[in-house]
């Protein structure tokens, strides 16, 4: 790994290293060889010893030998792997009909009404697409159209997706995927990055102001500030809140819009609120939704303030073949059912708090743990003493947990932050199992 | 509709005109009102009186009142609406587990092997995504990376998708969606556009050469020529073949690659071959797949020659959350099962030929029909006498058919080409019903 470009790929947290393929069990080795012979570019497996699952339920995944893994990583199956209510809704729809938005679909209208009712007043128009990438791509397309600008501000190691456009403002993809000339980065809201005596709010506002100035100096008018409400790939920064209004004021003063990327933070992931931005006392102009929206069915969305999207709608056609078609909509509606029936948000709040407290207790006093942070069922444990990120130790912890059948992974620019982000189906018993296993690993590694 | 921009939206073939909302039946009117109050920008319904369907089977859709419509338009449900084999495969998978490409998935590997076996030698790497737009976006990203160029050549009224990047080379989206400065257009392969005495092959080659020269004159090195193998939005041009090798020679001589967009033409749509490009005796560098791939489940793909994708794979990460996850893959594999079990390609060839012959007979001698063309179950009927496109008459035919419960729509730059593109489940009896109904309408309109 000598070139910058290769480092970009190697930087992926907890990536399986193909060089050790020969050390894996025979059947796994053979499947991976076949996989490498047919898959296209850029695919990576995770863990030193990759895993394969053949079944799942709740926050549990079952491998070929019948072993039960505790899933503390996957956010897509938010109401639980193979949740029966969602499975039934999808099975029913796929056996009935699947039409698209060229036709009148009562189920689409009802779903849109119901989903929009979870948003604060003013965010009242929904477009559906297939992936978070498509959602962010459309959001930025509309933002550029509405503002007449092209400048984009994101956080320093943000990830917003993989279309050509969205990759151009996803700095975490690394040197192999260059940022656009119209893109500027600001620090994530990590209070430790503000100079002594400077509040986080002042620090964030000043950075946004400087980014706008630099864009304008290069001839780019601002289109949008895009923020992941959990700052997932930056390293997970959910608190403190309070810094946001100043940033957005600067953005609006420059004629830009604020896009809240809720692909990671939305759908009650952070426990206190349905949408991450609600914790910050701001009303975004555009909100993007994805991963957990259909519990695994490909569906994503963009929610607009109508005054931002109206002119685009009058001037540009947008037909997304699968976006808004009957099967993904059935899955999305079933997820909302489960949110109501199982009181998911309350469960996230309770079990998330227990999880974070347990992790704080286990790691208290460890010279290798810089911080435990997060909200709801999104927890980051930053590994590294004396301000030095310790990626190797983080990956030891991740893989020791995997060997004990508990799944997490890593994040952050230095790949040294444990990313603990279970399905929202995580129960109190799952918290207990997680903490007991984590404590065993911590004894050796932390 | 006075501005160019508004015309761009109004140009959409067979678009429902919201101005006549008040004339619709009460319940439909109310649903459309609710729909307009919640959906985001750019959505359009089709038909003068839009339709809603609550069930489907084969090439048939059933409305709320139980009426059976013959679907001669939807290509997504390729093996038939709600096909039981696909429905069962999806139901089983959604009730079992849905993992992603970060884990080893035997089902993904097996599907990739099986799908790639349908391609000519040399096209041997598969990436999966959610939509045709994502597939074309990735294809162009890889093409730019591989060639070091950014120039794109497409046909004059091509449509390749709706991400920001892909919309920039989809001229059919109209004036509201500007082409990129790096984009050039060439005529679709319509022999009538070649000057007298100039063969179609010479005409196409010369245009590609001129586009490359013009790109280079503006400082853009060629990345790719992208062709929809059915030229769907250009107006459906499947024959004659034979012009392709010269175009591709020019592209390769300029350092570019050829991307065959098979989102419309692939999966045996054109009857003679599984992939549209195979009819033309060329081997593309990249092939993109979409719509029918999962019979309605959101899944798309990109097939690469490994030498084109290898360096991108070493340098850039590409993780598509839903692309390659278990549920879409289960749907894709079930579609391939049905292709084998029902001998779909043979059925397409037979019924497509009967359909086209019947249409030729019915329209023979009509002063309003310029041409019946197409291949397999993709047929275009160009409406307009004396070389003048007659959009109004085409839309009369489309809506008369709709009123007789037969679904088609329109295409082409002037929206005057009847687009007849049924599910591949279209039977001989469906052909008969279609032709009988078409003959009734033709008596009045053609």
PDB file of N, CA and C in Angstrom, chain A residues 144-176:
ATOM      1  N   UNK A 144     -29.657  23.148  -5.854  1.00  0.00           N
ATOM      2  CA  UNK A 144     -28.948  23.948  -6.865  1.00  0.00           C
ATOM      3  C   UNK A 144     -29.950  24.698  -7.747  1.00  0.00           C
ATOM      4  N   UNK A 145     -30.995  24.010  -8.139  1.00  0.00           N
ATOM      5  CA  UNK A 145     -32.015  24.632  -8.984  1.00  0.00           C
ATOM      6  C   UNK A 145     -32.656  25.811  -8.258  1.00  0.00           C
ATOM      7  N   UNK A 146     -32.993  25.600  -6.985  1.00  0.00           N
ATOM      8  CA  UNK A 146     -33.702  26.618  -6.213  1.00  0.00           C
ATOM      9  C   UNK A 146     -32.825  27.831  -5.921  1.00  0.00           C
ATOM     10  N   UNK A 147     -31.562  27.589  -5.563  1.00  0.00           N
ATOM     11  CA  UNK A 147     -30.706  28.698  -5.136  1.00  0.00           C
ATOM     12  C   UNK A 147     -29.983  29.354  -6.301  1.00  0.00           C
ATOM     13  N   UNK A 148     -29.833  28.618  -7.406  1.00  0.00           N
ATOM     14  CA  UNK A 148     -28.992  29.134  -8.486  1.00  0.00           C
ATOM     15  C   UNK A 148     -27.512  29.001  -8.187  1.00  0.00           C
ATOM     16  N   UNK A 149     -27.177  28.504  -7.003  1.00  0.00           N
ATOM     17  CA  UNK A 149     -25.770  28.302  -6.650  1.00  0.00           C
ATOM     18  C   UNK A 149     -25.355  26.866  -6.854  1.00  0.00           C
ATOM     19  N   UNK A 150     -24.046  26.596  -6.696  1.00  0.00           N
ATOM     20  CA  UNK A 150     -23.565  25.212  -6.821  1.00  0.00           C
ATOM     21  C   UNK A 150     -22.696  24.806  -5.633  1.00  0.00           C
ATOM     22  N   UNK A 151     -22.335  25.769  -4.783  1.00  0.00           N
ATOM     23  CA  UNK A 151     -21.423  25.479  -3.669  1.00  0.00           C
ATOM     24  C   UNK A 151     -22.060  24.561  -2.630  1.00  0.00           C
ATOM     25  N   UNK A 152     -21.247  23.638  -2.118  1.00  0.00           N
ATOM     26  CA  UNK A 152     -21.716  22.648  -1.148  1.00  0.00           C
ATOM     27  C   UNK A 152     -20.764  22.661   0.048  1.00  0.00           C
ATOM     28  N   UNK A 153     -21.340  22.673   1.241  1.00  0.00           N
ATOM     29  CA  UNK A 153     -20.530  22.542   2.457  1.00  0.00           C
ATOM     30  C   UNK A 153     -20.931  21.263   3.181  1.00  0.00           C
ATOM     31  N   UNK A 154     -19.923  20.460   3.532  1.00  0.00           N
ATOM     32  CA  UNK A 154     -20.156  19.229   4.305  1.00  0.00           C
ATOM     33  C   UNK A 154     -19.132  19.175   5.433  1.00  0.00           C
ATOM     34  N   UNK A 155     -19.294  18.222   6.330  1.00  0.00           N
ATOM     35  CA  UNK A 155     -18.278  18.053   7.367  1.00  0.00           C
ATOM     36  C   UNK A 155     -17.083  17.272   6.819  1.00  0.00           C
ATOM     37  N   UNK A 156     -15.986  17.375   7.539  1.00  0.00           N
ATOM     38  CA  UNK A 156     -14.662  17.008   7.018  1.00  0.00           C
ATOM     39  C   UNK A 156     -14.538  15.557   6.544  1.00  0.00           C
ATOM     40  N   UNK A 157     -15.249  14.623   7.232  1.00  0.00           N
ATOM     41  CA  UNK A 157     -15.150  13.213   6.829  1.00  0.00           C
ATOM     42  C   UNK A 157     -16.544  12.654   6.565  1.00  0.00           C
ATOM     43  N   UNK A 158     -17.388  13.522   6.041  1.00  0.00           N
ATOM     44  CA  UNK A 158     -18.785  13.126   5.810  1.00  0.00           C
ATOM     45  C   UNK A 158     -18.888  12.073   4.715  1.00  0.00           C
ATOM     46  N   UNK A 159     -19.959  11.300   4.804  1.00  0.00           N
ATOM     47  CA  UNK A 159     -20.342  10.373   3.748  1.00  0.00           C
ATOM     48  C   UNK A 159     -21.812  10.611   3.445  1.00  0.00           C
ATOM     49  N   UNK A 160     -22.124  10.900   2.180  1.00  0.00           N
ATOM     50  CA  UNK A 160     -23.530  11.102   1.816  1.00  0.00           C
ATOM     51  C   UNK A 160     -23.986  10.183   0.687  1.00  0.00           C
ATOM     52  N   UNK A 161     -23.070   9.401   0.119  1.00  0.00           N
ATOM     53  CA  UNK A 161     -23.516   8.444  -0.900  1.00  0.00           C
ATOM     54  C   UNK A 161     -22.563   8.274  -2.052  1.00  0.00           C
ATOM     55  N   UNK A 162     -23.020   7.541  -3.071  1.00  0.00           N
ATOM     56  CA  UNK A 162     -22.097   7.028  -4.077  1.00  0.00           C
ATOM     57  C   UNK A 162     -22.463   7.343  -5.523  1.00  0.00           C
ATOM     58  N   UNK A 163     -23.469   8.193  -5.775  1.00  0.00           N
ATOM     59  CA  UNK A 163     -23.580   8.635  -7.164  1.00  0.00           C
ATOM     60  C   UNK A 163     -22.385   9.559  -7.437  1.00  0.00           C
ATOM     61  N   UNK A 164     -22.121   9.818  -8.721  1.00  0.00           N
ATOM     62  CA  UNK A 164     -21.000  10.682  -9.059  1.00  0.00           C
ATOM     63  C   UNK A 164     -21.107  12.026  -8.347  1.00  0.00           C
ATOM     64  N   UNK A 165     -22.304  12.601  -8.379  1.00  0.00           N
ATOM     65  CA  UNK A 165     -22.546  13.886  -7.735  1.00  0.00           C
ATOM     66  C   UNK A 165     -22.322  13.798  -6.226  1.00  0.00           C
ATOM     67  N   UNK A 166     -22.915  12.827  -5.598  1.00  0.00           N
ATOM     68  CA  UNK A 166     -22.871  12.743  -4.136  1.00  0.00           C
ATOM     69  C   UNK A 166     -21.477  12.328  -3.656  1.00  0.00           C
ATOM     70  N   UNK A 167     -20.802  11.464  -4.408  1.00  0.00           N
ATOM     71  CA  UNK A 167     -19.425  11.111  -4.053  1.00  0.00           C
ATOM     72  C   UNK A 167     -18.537  12.350  -4.060  1.00  0.00           C
ATOM     73  N   UNK A 168     -18.881  13.340  -4.906  1.00  0.00           N
ATOM     74  CA  UNK A 168     -18.038  14.545  -4.994  1.00  0.00           C
ATOM     75  C   UNK A 168     -18.139  15.411  -3.738  1.00  0.00           C
ATOM     76  N   UNK A 169     -19.115  15.119  -2.872  1.00  0.00           N
ATOM     77  CA  UNK A 169     -19.142  15.820  -1.570  1.00  0.00           C
ATOM     78  C   UNK A 169     -19.194  14.823  -0.413  1.00  0.00           C
ATOM     79  N   UNK A 170     -18.508  13.690  -0.600  1.00  0.00           N
ATOM     80  CA  UNK A 170     -18.389  12.681   0.459  1.00  0.00           C
ATOM     81  C   UNK A 170     -16.915  12.440   0.744  1.00  0.00           C
ATOM     82  N   UNK A 171     -16.297  13.360   1.507  1.00  0.00           N
ATOM     83  CA  UNK A 171     -14.836  13.296   1.670  1.00  0.00           C
ATOM     84  C   UNK A 171     -14.322  12.002   2.280  1.00  0.00           C
ATOM     85  N   UNK A 172     -15.143  11.285   3.027  1.00  0.00           N
ATOM     86  CA  UNK A 172     -14.636  10.072   3.658  1.00  0.00           C
ATOM     87  C   UNK A 172     -14.265   9.004   2.637  1.00  0.00           C
ATOM     88  N   UNK A 173     -14.740   9.151   1.381  1.00  0.00           N
ATOM     89  CA  UNK A 173     -14.383   8.163   0.358  1.00  0.00           C
ATOM     90  C   UNK A 173     -12.896   8.192   0.016  1.00  0.00           C
ATOM     91  N   UNK A 174     -12.214   9.261   0.436  1.00  0.00           N
ATOM     92  CA  UNK A 174     -10.761   9.273   0.320  1.00  0.00           C
ATOM     93  C   UNK A 174     -10.242   9.765  -1.015  1.00  0.00           C
ATOM     94  N   UNK A 175      -8.912   9.714  -1.133  1.00  0.00           N
ATOM     95  CA  UNK A 175      -8.221  10.366  -2.247  1.00  0.00           C
ATOM     96  C   UNK A 175      -8.597   9.782  -3.600  1.00  0.00           C
ATOM     97  N   UNK A 176      -9.037   8.537  -3.648  1.00  0.00           N
ATOM     98  CA  UNK A 176      -9.433   7.930  -4.916  1.00  0.00           C
ATOM     99  C   UNK A 176     -10.667   8.566  -5.511  1.00  0.00           C
TER     100      UNK A 176
END
